[in-house]
XYZ file of C-alpha atoms in Angstrom:
726
model
C -18.920 -30.026 -21.501
C -17.349 -29.284 -24.692
C -14.097 -30.780 -25.864
C -11.592 -28.154 -25.213
C -8.449 -30.175 -26.406
C -8.830 -28.994 -29.960
C -6.005 -27.554 -31.890
C -4.376 -24.298 -30.936
C -4.932 -23.025 -34.534
C -8.766 -23.358 -34.289
C -8.590 -21.494 -30.967
C -6.713 -18.558 -32.327
C -9.225 -18.535 -35.151
C -12.026 -18.536 -32.693
C -10.406 -15.862 -30.625
C -9.941 -13.644 -33.715
C -13.646 -14.025 -34.773
C -14.840 -13.020 -31.387
C -12.448 -10.022 -31.436
C -13.701 -9.039 -34.776
C -17.277 -9.244 -33.783
C -16.495 -7.221 -30.740
C -14.809 -4.466 -32.688
C -17.820 -4.616 -35.159
C -20.229 -4.124 -32.395
C -18.297 -0.947 -31.008
C -20.494 2.124 -31.382
C -19.037 5.010 -33.330
C -19.459 7.358 -30.544
C -19.318 7.462 -26.798
C -20.597 9.735 -23.945
C -18.418 12.871 -23.556
C -18.647 12.447 -19.860
C -17.824 9.287 -18.042
C -18.943 9.109 -14.433
C -17.133 6.545 -12.089
C -19.936 4.607 -10.313
C -20.194 1.271 -8.499
C -20.906 -1.482 -11.053
C -24.204 -2.570 -9.332
C -25.573 1.038 -9.427
C -24.601 1.836 -13.045
C -27.415 2.048 -15.581
C -27.538 -0.715 -18.261
C -26.607 1.899 -20.966
C -23.106 2.492 -19.779
C -20.374 0.432 -18.183
C -18.759 2.039 -15.027
C -15.291 3.359 -15.336
C -12.734 1.466 -13.310
C -9.686 3.167 -12.170
C -6.423 1.061 -11.776
C -2.743 1.827 -11.244
C -1.292 -0.940 -13.466
C 1.110 1.707 -15.067
C 2.078 3.354 -11.588
C -0.478 6.143 -12.319
C -4.261 6.290 -12.033
C -5.869 5.432 -15.451
C -9.101 4.204 -16.777
C -8.908 0.257 -17.002
C -10.152 0.288 -20.570
C -7.252 2.475 -21.708
C -4.372 0.502 -20.201
C -2.721 -1.723 -22.764
C -2.306 -4.697 -20.321
C -4.475 -7.684 -19.734
C -6.063 -7.033 -16.333
C -8.630 -8.896 -14.317
C -10.095 -6.162 -12.011
C -12.334 -7.479 -9.272
C -14.172 -5.063 -6.898
C -15.066 -5.719 -3.317
C -18.605 -6.234 -4.126
C -17.750 -8.882 -6.859
C -15.527 -10.569 -4.315
C -18.486 -10.732 -1.981
C -21.198 -11.852 -4.379
C -18.883 -14.794 -5.848
C -17.795 -15.880 -2.131
C -14.233 -15.164 -2.626
C -12.905 -14.786 0.748
C -9.158 -15.803 0.408
C -6.333 -15.731 -2.027
C -6.796 -19.385 -2.724
C -10.290 -18.668 -4.206
C -9.145 -15.928 -6.618
C -8.853 -18.319 -9.589
C -12.531 -19.013 -9.472
C -13.029 -15.529 -10.826
C -9.704 -14.976 -12.591
C -9.273 -18.367 -14.543
C -5.913 -17.395 -15.948
C -4.650 -17.475 -12.393
C -3.865 -20.638 -10.473
C -3.078 -20.785 -6.753
C -1.624 -23.797 -5.126
C 0.346 -24.395 -1.963
C 3.578 -25.803 -0.447
C 2.749 -25.871 3.314
C 1.646 -22.260 3.927
C 3.739 -21.048 1.015
C 1.566 -19.614 -1.729
C 2.483 -20.717 -5.298
C 0.637 -18.573 -7.771
C 0.740 -19.324 -11.601
C -0.489 -16.935 -14.262
C -0.648 -18.306 -17.845
C 1.796 -21.104 -17.094
C 4.383 -18.919 -15.486
C 4.697 -19.710 -11.785
C 7.145 -20.824 -9.003
C 8.078 -24.500 -9.266
C 10.180 -24.489 -6.128
C 9.564 -22.772 -2.831
C 12.752 -22.454 -0.912
C 14.463 -19.809 1.249
C 16.764 -17.645 -0.885
C 14.393 -17.897 -4.025
C 11.675 -15.334 -4.681
C 8.367 -15.811 -6.356
C 7.827 -14.858 -10.018
C 4.286 -13.554 -9.387
C 4.676 -10.183 -7.510
C 2.208 -9.300 -4.739
C 1.552 -5.759 -3.817
C -0.791 -4.492 -1.052
C -1.570 -0.869 -1.350
C 1.441 -0.248 -3.497
C 3.900 -2.151 -1.109
C 5.889 -5.088 -2.404
C 5.392 -8.244 -0.224
C 8.283 -10.605 -1.038
C 7.706 -13.458 1.588
C 5.667 -16.402 -0.020
C 3.734 -17.036 3.053
C 2.637 -13.331 3.302
C 0.433 -13.856 0.356
C -1.479 -16.510 2.307
C -4.176 -14.236 3.836
C -7.881 -13.675 4.004
C -9.412 -11.027 1.933
C -10.559 -8.690 4.628
C -11.220 -5.010 4.168
C -10.235 -5.183 0.461
C -11.477 -2.423 -1.927
C -10.430 -4.296 -5.067
C -7.892 -6.680 -6.576
C -6.251 -6.333 -9.997
C -4.477 -9.299 -11.558
C -2.058 -8.187 -14.140
C -1.447 -10.902 -16.577
C 2.001 -11.120 -18.411
C 5.478 -9.960 -17.526
C 5.578 -6.685 -15.674
C 9.368 -6.325 -15.518
C 9.569 -2.687 -16.512
C 7.119 -1.211 -14.177
C 7.170 -3.755 -11.239
C 10.685 -4.851 -11.458
C 12.211 -8.366 -10.655
C 9.957 -11.280 -9.704
C 7.017 -10.454 -11.766
C 7.888 -12.782 -14.556
C 4.267 -13.923 -14.911
C 2.522 -10.989 -13.663
C 1.500 -9.088 -10.566
C -1.398 -9.149 -8.005
C -2.360 -5.811 -6.668
C -4.552 -5.943 -3.524
C -6.131 -2.489 -2.629
C -7.657 -2.061 0.852
C -9.912 0.811 1.775
C -8.773 4.246 2.593
C -9.790 6.515 5.357
C -12.564 8.914 4.669
C -13.639 12.297 6.118
C -17.067 10.902 6.073
C -17.982 8.869 9.007
C -19.244 5.191 8.303
C -19.187 1.987 10.124
C -19.697 -1.610 9.024
C -20.157 -4.649 11.356
C -20.722 -8.168 10.223
C -20.997 -11.420 12.095
C -21.385 -14.808 10.384
C -21.821 -18.415 11.151
C -21.102 -21.503 8.775
C -20.412 -25.203 8.535
C -18.212 -26.801 11.318
C -19.087 -24.249 13.811
C -17.254 -21.423 12.029
C -17.945 -17.993 13.746
C -16.587 -14.986 12.060
C -16.825 -11.204 12.836
C -15.453 -8.180 10.971
C -15.518 -4.422 11.759
C -14.697 -1.427 9.629
C -15.005 2.223 10.737
C -13.602 5.530 9.387
C -14.116 9.072 10.444
C -12.593 12.459 9.859
C -10.467 14.214 12.478
C -11.033 17.735 11.666
C -10.516 19.038 8.148
C -7.085 17.825 7.695
C -6.858 14.286 9.006
C -8.854 11.047 8.885
C -8.600 7.626 10.309
C -9.941 4.081 9.875
C -9.803 0.763 11.682
C -10.442 -2.649 10.255
C -10.596 -5.848 12.376
C -11.541 -9.312 11.964
C -11.810 -12.761 13.836
C -12.676 -16.062 12.904
C -12.653 -19.368 14.800
C -13.889 -22.849 13.711
C -13.725 -26.510 14.758
C -12.428 -27.379 11.197
C -13.758 -30.139 8.842
C -10.968 -32.710 9.299
C -11.050 -35.763 11.560
C -8.013 -37.746 12.535
C -9.090 -41.460 12.350
C -6.016 -42.387 14.380
C -6.584 -40.359 17.402
C -10.262 -39.964 16.963
C -10.016 -36.144 17.175
C -12.910 -34.652 15.249
C -11.368 -31.130 15.432
C -7.826 -31.738 14.423
C -7.990 -28.792 12.110
C -9.627 -26.340 14.475
C -8.275 -22.928 13.991
C -8.351 -19.244 15.130
C -7.102 -16.169 13.225
C -7.641 -12.500 13.564
C -6.096 -9.384 11.793
C -6.179 -5.672 12.487
C -5.330 -2.912 9.942
C -5.447 0.859 10.488
C -4.554 3.890 8.549
C -4.104 7.614 9.469
C -4.619 10.069 6.567
C -2.972 13.511 6.961
C -3.513 16.465 4.567
C -1.535 19.261 6.196
C -1.510 21.692 3.046
C -3.033 21.395 -0.312
C -1.178 19.124 -2.514
C 0.550 17.112 0.259
C -0.806 13.822 1.692
C 0.482 11.310 4.148
C -0.999 7.929 4.951
C 0.480 5.967 7.891
C -0.553 2.502 8.072
C -0.158 -0.621 10.405
C -1.315 -4.270 10.172
C -1.077 -7.270 12.347
C -2.073 -10.751 11.442
C -2.239 -13.871 13.312
C -3.192 -17.316 12.339
C -3.173 -20.630 14.050
C -4.587 -22.872 11.393
C -3.267 -26.410 10.823
C -5.224 -26.901 7.638
C -2.024 -26.776 5.467
C -0.541 -29.672 7.507
C -3.707 -31.927 7.098
C -2.001 -34.175 4.370
C -2.902 -37.579 3.081
C -0.601 -39.898 1.171
C -2.001 -39.705 -2.381
C -3.175 -43.081 -3.584
C -1.645 -44.513 -0.497
C 1.926 -43.754 -1.512
C 4.002 -43.517 1.604
C 6.722 -45.533 3.382
C 4.016 -46.056 6.000
C 2.247 -48.348 3.449
C 5.011 -50.903 3.724
C 3.698 -51.828 7.274
C 0.697 -53.792 6.558
C -0.857 -53.090 10.054
C -0.863 -49.195 9.263
C -4.353 -47.735 8.525
C -4.124 -45.180 5.721
C -6.655 -42.428 4.855
C -6.209 -40.769 1.416
C -9.732 -40.392 -0.360
C -11.563 -37.693 1.593
C -10.852 -33.952 2.398
C -12.518 -34.579 5.748
C -10.191 -37.407 6.999
C -6.505 -37.896 7.805
C -4.596 -40.596 9.451
C -1.668 -39.113 11.231
C 0.385 -40.034 14.337
C 1.271 -36.544 14.611
C -1.038 -34.207 12.698
C 1.233 -31.062 12.816
C 0.546 -27.392 13.242
C 0.993 -23.927 11.382
C 1.182 -20.665 13.099
C 1.765 -17.272 11.192
C 2.340 -13.788 12.575
C 2.985 -10.492 10.660
C 3.416 -6.940 11.640
C 3.913 -4.174 9.064
C 4.309 -0.488 8.977
C 3.727 1.582 5.989
C 4.018 5.208 4.973
C 2.699 6.501 1.707
C 3.815 10.238 0.977
C 2.406 12.196 -2.019
C 3.477 15.635 -3.034
C 1.686 17.320 -6.066
C 3.965 19.712 -7.730
C 1.460 20.590 -10.509
C 3.465 19.302 -13.495
C 3.994 15.998 -11.589
C 3.255 14.171 -8.464
C 5.884 12.388 -6.310
C 4.905 9.449 -4.389
C 7.002 7.611 -1.797
C 6.249 4.145 -0.526
C 8.241 3.224 2.719
C 7.636 -0.223 4.388
C 9.010 -2.393 7.105
C 7.508 -5.927 7.461
C 8.234 -8.637 9.889
C 6.836 -12.132 9.589
C 7.343 -15.389 11.341
C 6.052 -18.912 10.556
C 6.203 -22.009 12.798
C 5.178 -25.362 11.202
C 5.198 -28.976 12.047
C 4.453 -31.644 9.450
C 4.138 -35.606 9.356
C 6.310 -36.013 6.303
C 5.180 -39.751 5.724
C 1.495 -38.748 5.942
C 0.704 -41.852 7.828
C 0.306 -43.189 11.358
C 3.674 -44.905 10.997
C 6.419 -43.350 13.293
C 8.720 -42.377 10.502
C 9.282 -38.705 10.196
C 7.859 -35.651 11.933
C 9.750 -32.534 11.136
C 9.121 -28.779 12.323
C 10.664 -25.452 11.466
C 10.580 -21.758 11.819
C 10.881 -19.221 9.210
C 11.440 -15.431 9.870
C 11.386 -12.815 7.213
C 12.270 -9.075 7.641
C 11.559 -6.712 4.710
C 12.435 -3.232 4.196
C 11.309 -1.431 0.936
C 11.419 2.064 -0.349
C 9.981 3.204 -3.637
C 9.839 6.704 -5.180
C 7.704 7.408 -8.241
C 7.471 10.769 -10.013
C 4.476 10.691 -12.582
C 3.349 13.484 -14.820
C 0.036 15.273 -14.461
C -2.269 16.739 -16.990
C -3.850 15.616 -20.154
C -1.125 16.535 -22.749
C 0.051 14.268 -25.446
C 2.980 13.010 -23.262
C 2.546 11.035 -20.162
C 5.437 9.646 -18.157
C 6.510 8.039 -14.937
C 9.927 7.363 -13.325
C 10.972 5.771 -10.194
C 13.407 4.099 -7.841
C 13.057 0.917 -5.754
C 15.148 -0.326 -2.896
C 14.735 -3.704 -1.018
C 16.475 -5.190 1.967
C 15.149 -8.715 2.595
C 16.338 -11.112 5.233
C 15.291 -14.703 5.725
C 16.166 -17.265 8.285
C 15.228 -20.961 8.297
C 15.617 -23.304 11.261
C 14.665 -26.941 10.410
C 14.566 -29.784 12.904
C 13.120 -33.289 13.028
C 12.098 -35.956 15.454
C 13.929 -39.236 15.590
C 11.393 -41.762 16.655
C 13.997 -44.493 17.163
C 15.834 -42.324 19.843
C 12.896 -40.278 21.153
C 14.785 -37.044 20.585
C 14.667 -33.983 18.511
C 17.523 -33.225 16.113
C 18.800 -29.856 14.898
C 19.116 -30.580 11.135
C 20.144 -27.123 9.591
C 19.856 -23.433 9.820
C 20.103 -20.986 6.829
C 20.178 -17.217 6.773
C 19.545 -15.391 3.552
C 20.027 -11.686 2.838
C 19.092 -9.896 -0.345
C 19.767 -6.412 -1.208
C 18.355 -4.952 -4.401
C 17.620 -1.727 -6.131
C 16.135 -0.845 -9.529
C 15.337 2.306 -11.606
C 12.793 2.639 -14.232
C 11.274 5.133 -16.757
C 8.141 4.710 -18.753
C 6.395 7.248 -21.093
C 3.334 7.248 -23.428
C 3.060 9.689 -26.300
C 0.131 10.344 -28.555
C 1.885 10.306 -31.736
C -1.411 10.934 -33.896
C -4.927 11.409 -32.738
C -5.912 8.187 -30.915
C -2.574 6.420 -31.708
C -0.429 5.985 -28.547
C 2.934 4.717 -28.245
C 4.546 3.538 -25.030
C 8.205 2.636 -24.204
C 9.783 1.664 -20.872
C 13.039 0.494 -19.551
C 14.323 -0.769 -16.121
C 17.545 -1.521 -14.598
C 17.901 -3.957 -11.619
C 20.642 -5.147 -9.612
C 20.373 -7.846 -6.947
C 23.022 -9.098 -4.306
C 21.888 -12.271 -2.510
C 23.977 -13.863 0.130
C 23.703 -17.149 2.255
C 25.264 -18.808 5.144
C 24.202 -22.053 6.409
C 24.897 -24.546 9.307
C 24.140 -28.015 8.457
C 24.178 -28.853 12.241
C 23.511 -32.582 11.648
C 26.821 -33.137 9.981
C 28.780 -30.422 11.439
C 29.037 -28.462 8.070
C 28.971 -24.796 7.431
C 29.181 -22.598 4.334
C 28.654 -19.063 3.031
C 28.456 -17.432 -0.333
C 27.079 -14.454 -2.198
C 26.377 -13.458 -5.823
C 25.468 -10.402 -7.834
C 23.057 -10.207 -10.764
C 21.836 -7.311 -12.869
C 19.138 -7.030 -15.698
C 17.697 -4.653 -18.158
C 14.072 -5.100 -18.984
C 12.170 -3.136 -21.678
C 8.623 -2.876 -23.006
C 7.098 -1.292 -26.024
C 3.300 -0.784 -26.751
C 1.325 0.611 -29.676
C -2.410 1.282 -28.733
C -5.123 2.624 -31.103
C -8.219 4.168 -29.502
C -11.055 3.014 -31.740
C -13.519 5.069 -29.687
C -13.380 6.816 -26.283
C -13.774 3.349 -24.438
C -12.424 0.916 -26.801
C -8.957 0.218 -28.288
C -6.570 -2.361 -29.667
C -3.066 -2.862 -28.603
C 0.084 -4.724 -29.401
C 2.784 -5.186 -26.880
C 6.303 -6.643 -26.160
C 7.579 -6.880 -22.607
C 10.349 -8.475 -20.627
C 10.226 -10.123 -17.380
C 12.850 -11.074 -14.809
C 12.946 -13.383 -11.785
C 15.978 -12.771 -9.461
C 18.514 -15.399 -9.074
C 19.515 -16.580 -5.531
C 21.150 -19.049 -3.277
C 18.580 -21.554 -2.197
C 18.892 -21.962 1.573
C 18.147 -25.589 1.960
C 20.225 -26.862 -0.933
C 23.379 -26.155 1.227
C 25.341 -24.920 -1.808
C 27.033 -21.639 -2.554
C 26.457 -22.097 -6.224
C 23.959 -19.395 -7.352
C 20.830 -20.111 -9.371
C 20.623 -17.770 -12.174
C 17.765 -15.447 -13.010
C 14.810 -16.450 -15.097
C 13.826 -14.437 -18.014
C 10.994 -14.075 -20.331
C 9.950 -12.206 -23.667
C 6.248 -11.818 -23.998
C 4.286 -10.724 -27.026
C 0.482 -9.744 -26.672
C -2.387 -8.607 -28.955
C -5.305 -7.182 -27.164
C -8.761 -5.575 -27.567
C -10.744 -3.784 -24.889
C -14.500 -2.425 -25.204
C -16.186 -0.701 -22.426
C -18.954 0.878 -24.445
C -22.583 0.757 -23.499
C -23.673 -2.204 -21.255
C -20.682 -4.346 -22.711
C -17.395 -4.827 -20.986
C -15.153 -7.124 -23.256
C -11.388 -7.834 -22.854
C -9.564 -10.104 -25.233
C -5.878 -10.971 -25.459
C -3.723 -13.355 -27.265
C -0.123 -13.934 -26.097
C 3.160 -15.888 -26.830
C 6.032 -16.169 -24.257
C 9.599 -17.381 -24.699
C 10.484 -18.572 -21.207
C 14.043 -19.459 -20.300
C 16.425 -20.325 -17.560
C 13.515 -21.624 -15.492
C 14.423 -22.344 -11.812
C 13.609 -26.031 -11.278
C 14.479 -28.973 -9.236
C 16.793 -31.232 -11.389
C 18.139 -34.787 -11.077
C 21.742 -35.035 -10.463
C 24.567 -37.362 -10.148
C 24.153 -40.012 -7.324
C 20.366 -39.579 -7.456
C 20.615 -36.010 -5.717
C 18.206 -33.295 -6.401
C 19.400 -29.686 -7.198
C 17.820 -26.380 -7.786
C 19.172 -25.209 -11.050
C 18.288 -23.406 -14.204
C 17.535 -26.410 -16.429
C 14.436 -25.633 -18.373
C 12.871 -23.577 -21.152
C 9.327 -23.294 -22.297
C 7.181 -21.888 -25.062
C 3.720 -20.606 -24.032
C 0.861 -19.224 -25.969
C -2.765 -18.880 -25.795
C -5.949 -16.689 -25.527
C -7.744 -15.312 -22.551
C -10.496 -12.789 -22.052
C -13.645 -11.881 -20.128
C -17.146 -10.428 -21.185
C -19.564 -8.764 -18.912
C -22.875 -7.606 -20.229
C -25.481 -5.594 -18.031
C -29.042 -6.426 -19.218
C -30.317 -3.970 -16.621
C -29.153 -2.369 -13.540
C -30.134 -5.497 -11.527
C -29.111 -8.339 -14.061
C -25.592 -8.833 -15.348
C -23.650 -11.926 -16.530
C -19.975 -12.337 -16.725
C -18.004 -14.864 -18.767
C -14.126 -15.580 -18.308
C -11.817 -18.004 -19.598
C -8.379 -18.930 -20.743
C -6.741 -21.303 -23.104
C -3.047 -22.009 -22.476
C -0.574 -24.024 -24.506
C 2.497 -24.382 -22.125
C 5.075 -27.027 -22.845
C 8.746 -27.371 -21.954
C 11.030 -27.092 -24.802
C 14.176 -28.289 -23.034
C 14.114 -29.990 -19.638
C 16.090 -33.247 -19.863
C 16.831 -33.817 -16.250
C 13.499 -33.535 -14.468
C 13.130 -35.210 -11.162
C 10.723 -38.268 -10.975
C 10.175 -40.998 -8.224
C 9.435 -44.723 -8.083
C 5.772 -44.843 -6.712
C 4.972 -48.574 -6.803
C 5.677 -50.141 -3.495
C 5.196 -53.617 -5.025
C 7.969 -53.145 -7.480
C 10.750 -55.611 -6.496
C 13.204 -54.331 -8.851
C 16.251 -53.300 -6.688
C 17.024 -50.461 -9.179
C 13.578 -49.030 -8.469
C 13.472 -48.332 -4.760
C 10.286 -47.175 -3.519
C 10.110 -43.285 -3.423
C 13.699 -43.206 -4.944
C 14.536 -40.557 -7.492
C 15.210 -41.137 -11.318
C 15.742 -38.894 -14.306
C 12.769 -37.936 -16.449
C 13.030 -36.002 -19.715
C 10.158 -33.500 -19.536
C 11.060 -31.935 -22.801
C 7.576 -31.665 -24.653
C 5.518 -32.106 -21.498
C 3.093 -29.575 -20.322
C 4.268 -27.199 -17.729
C 2.871 -28.116 -14.201
C -0.223 -26.351 -12.657
C -1.262 -25.226 -16.216
C -4.689 -26.591 -17.512
C -5.244 -26.193 -21.170
C -8.671 -24.495 -20.299
C -10.289 -22.845 -17.337
C -13.204 -20.742 -17.194
C -16.058 -19.176 -15.088
C -19.495 -17.807 -15.287
C -20.962 -15.439 -12.921
C -24.451 -13.856 -12.764
C -26.112 -11.272 -10.598
C -29.851 -10.763 -10.402
C -31.655 -8.267 -8.095
C -35.373 -7.497 -7.393
C -37.461 -5.693 -4.735
C -38.760 -7.792 -1.957
C -40.588 -7.031 1.366
C -39.981 -3.255 0.932
C -36.008 -4.069 0.541
C -33.849 -5.423 -2.176
C -32.889 -8.894 -2.827
C -29.602 -9.780 -4.715
C -28.956 -13.185 -6.060
C -25.628 -14.222 -7.402
C -23.766 -17.314 -8.503
C -20.377 -18.354 -9.801
C -19.410 -21.639 -11.626
C -15.658 -22.264 -12.122
C -14.378 -25.108 -14.355
C -10.796 -26.270 -14.952
C -9.221 -28.794 -17.196
C -6.748 -31.239 -15.840
C -3.139 -30.421 -14.962
C -0.044 -31.840 -13.306
C 1.600 -30.891 -10.050
C 4.977 -31.915 -11.334
C 7.051 -31.876 -14.408
C 7.407 -35.744 -14.562
C 3.569 -35.750 -14.781
C 3.212 -38.374 -11.905
C 0.685 -36.402 -9.889
C -2.426 -35.405 -11.804
C -5.241 -33.117 -10.868
C -8.336 -34.276 -12.841
C -10.796 -31.731 -14.052
C -13.366 -30.290 -11.453
C -16.115 -27.693 -11.165
C -16.780 -25.505 -8.130
C -20.300 -23.790 -7.761
C -20.834 -20.934 -5.345
C -24.241 -19.291 -4.594
C -25.271 -16.284 -2.431
C -28.402 -14.507 -1.569
C -28.562 -11.144 0.112
C -31.579 -9.229 1.404
C -31.110 -5.375 2.180
C -33.628 -3.694 4.319
C -35.505 -0.574 3.231
C -33.194 1.842 5.123
C -30.103 0.265 3.278
C -28.486 -0.262 6.795
C -28.983 -3.977 7.303
C -27.986 -6.953 5.081
C -28.983 -10.626 5.576
C -27.150 -13.081 3.475
C -26.923 -16.826 3.074
C -24.297 -18.635 0.876
C -22.918 -21.925 -0.323
C -19.372 -22.636 -1.411
C -18.450 -25.586 -3.394
C -22.141 -26.651 -3.098
C -21.498 -29.852 -5.060
C -18.856 -30.921 -2.686
C -16.271 -31.509 -5.534
C -13.029 -33.067 -4.444
C -9.769 -31.441 -5.668
C -6.119 -30.993 -4.573
C -4.638 -27.703 -3.652
C -1.216 -29.196 -2.877
C 0.769 -32.195 -4.175
C 4.395 -32.919 -3.367
C 6.574 -36.095 -3.535
C 9.793 -36.789 -1.618
C 11.529 -39.849 -0.138
C 8.877 -40.180 2.455
C 5.555 -39.913 0.589
C 3.436 -38.356 -2.061
C 1.607 -35.785 0.126
C -1.593 -34.267 -0.942
C -3.901 -31.711 0.585
C -7.457 -31.426 -0.520
C -9.396 -28.345 -1.136
C -12.284 -27.153 0.998
C -15.490 -29.288 0.928
C -19.139 -27.895 0.827
C -19.536 -24.939 3.123
C -22.923 -23.304 3.962
C -23.499 -20.352 6.052
C -25.063 -16.881 6.681
C -24.142 -13.463 7.922
C -25.758 -10.345 9.246
C -24.193 -6.907 8.404
C -25.098 -3.509 9.681
C -23.630 -0.281 8.446
C -24.331 3.467 8.869
């Protein structure tokens, strides 16, 4: 492996050289007619045109001046990407970690450091155009997905608050008037049985419907050495999603959707005390386990149950000169969890809690039609988000459960935006956008254990802008320069029991990019620089208390890109990588903890807090380099077609905390897949392996007064599936 810790200057020189070579290789002409096709079916002479909605209107990916990683359903399957946690393996600029069942995504060094009720994410997640604010709602399997687009960099103008680092767009399949059915069953390691169904059909000439359903059950791969339970992480989960498409008259379209998800999966609570750091270690008779993803040593292993119901309505009206689109959503989620906080067999702390979320959103966009020099989009967004958090703990000394606290957060938000692109000269496009946002969070809490109550509210407003210059070198290649702003809403963190609001985060981003989709080559390169300030962090305060405050600023710069080359219709290779230099410029009051149980200094209590100056330290969950290589090769076999695919993902080391006490070493994940399709193209037989080298790595690390808890990623998994479609 090459040394990727060379200077930033040499990396920018290398990136510039690659960009120059890419532009020099751009043909002087392109086909007058571009046909949208599936990547696997495209001839090697032309790259398929990929359509995205990154600017709130349908456009070709290679003409959008935003750094975007677009992944199709076929690519997800070939690379064995089956859940949100796996996405970084094909999008190296993205990092996904967890705090319990809460998803903590990071893009280019910008991500959520704290996961508390009342505080939002700063990577916005959208499913079929609908904003999903609850952090636990992003923790789902990728079933019935048509494509995923990861928008890198602030998207504050088009996507509003809480897209400081970017946005993840998940698009599911749409109903079709043509009847089709897909059924799949699979079996893999640890007695994992999965099944999935998708069907769609027309209901006359003005309506169509679809149904997607999936179910998975497993014995799990974790053994509790305390109780001898070999299936302590056994799980069951299922999902149902359906859409009804109505086209009553020409130019009018309604899509009514419903989804239900349920998961009883305790894997998020299968924690170990990292390096044996736990209060339980103070008892020499306690047996610990912390070096294997397949073992835990817990007196109470915990649980995690999640349920969501969502109703969605998309309404479209084509007025000729413009199209009006309305997104109306009501979403209800609940999460019940229990966790052994000391991550050991010692009877110290077992806590359990319930989180409930209710979300109503309405977004209305009006976008111009036609191919004139001016294209524009304007819109209005409304949000009403309610969250309740009920936290309890078991007192082992008394054998009773204690109600500790309950918080209720309510956020109302609205925003309006306008964005326009004008072709000033032939092939020279200028884009400008502006968005105004107003947020009104409120909180009331009941600290039941101490008989204290409180309530408070706040109001924040923000204006974000962006400007872009794009020059179209050929019909399918361009260079662009952009400036954009991002905004993460402030709030009142529920479990902090304070009515002092946390202010919004803000970011200014500069980006230079190059895109080329000519011939068999698809190349995307970007260089970026961020000024990131008022970062919401956990800070050390007087008396050793920790507080969530705006206590940090960071400068971030780097390079990222991806290259796909189709040598033939059946052989293609994709390279993707990102270099990120992300350091705090001002973070004097970071929180650290004493982690040595043998330290006898009375001023260094084991797992007690102390102040760390994190200024100059690397931002957490941000490796200097991460990259992946994917390859697909197909050939005829036994009258049918065999498709071989593989994906290798490498990440440099990074830290889970600003004090740099919890380090993740470098690791590599390797996935392989082979699929044979019968001559009728109805039957698929597949075998696969995920993490076939059985690499050990963490997906979560957290330290508090009880332990330094860690959760391992999935070990090696092998399996197969049978699919039938018509």
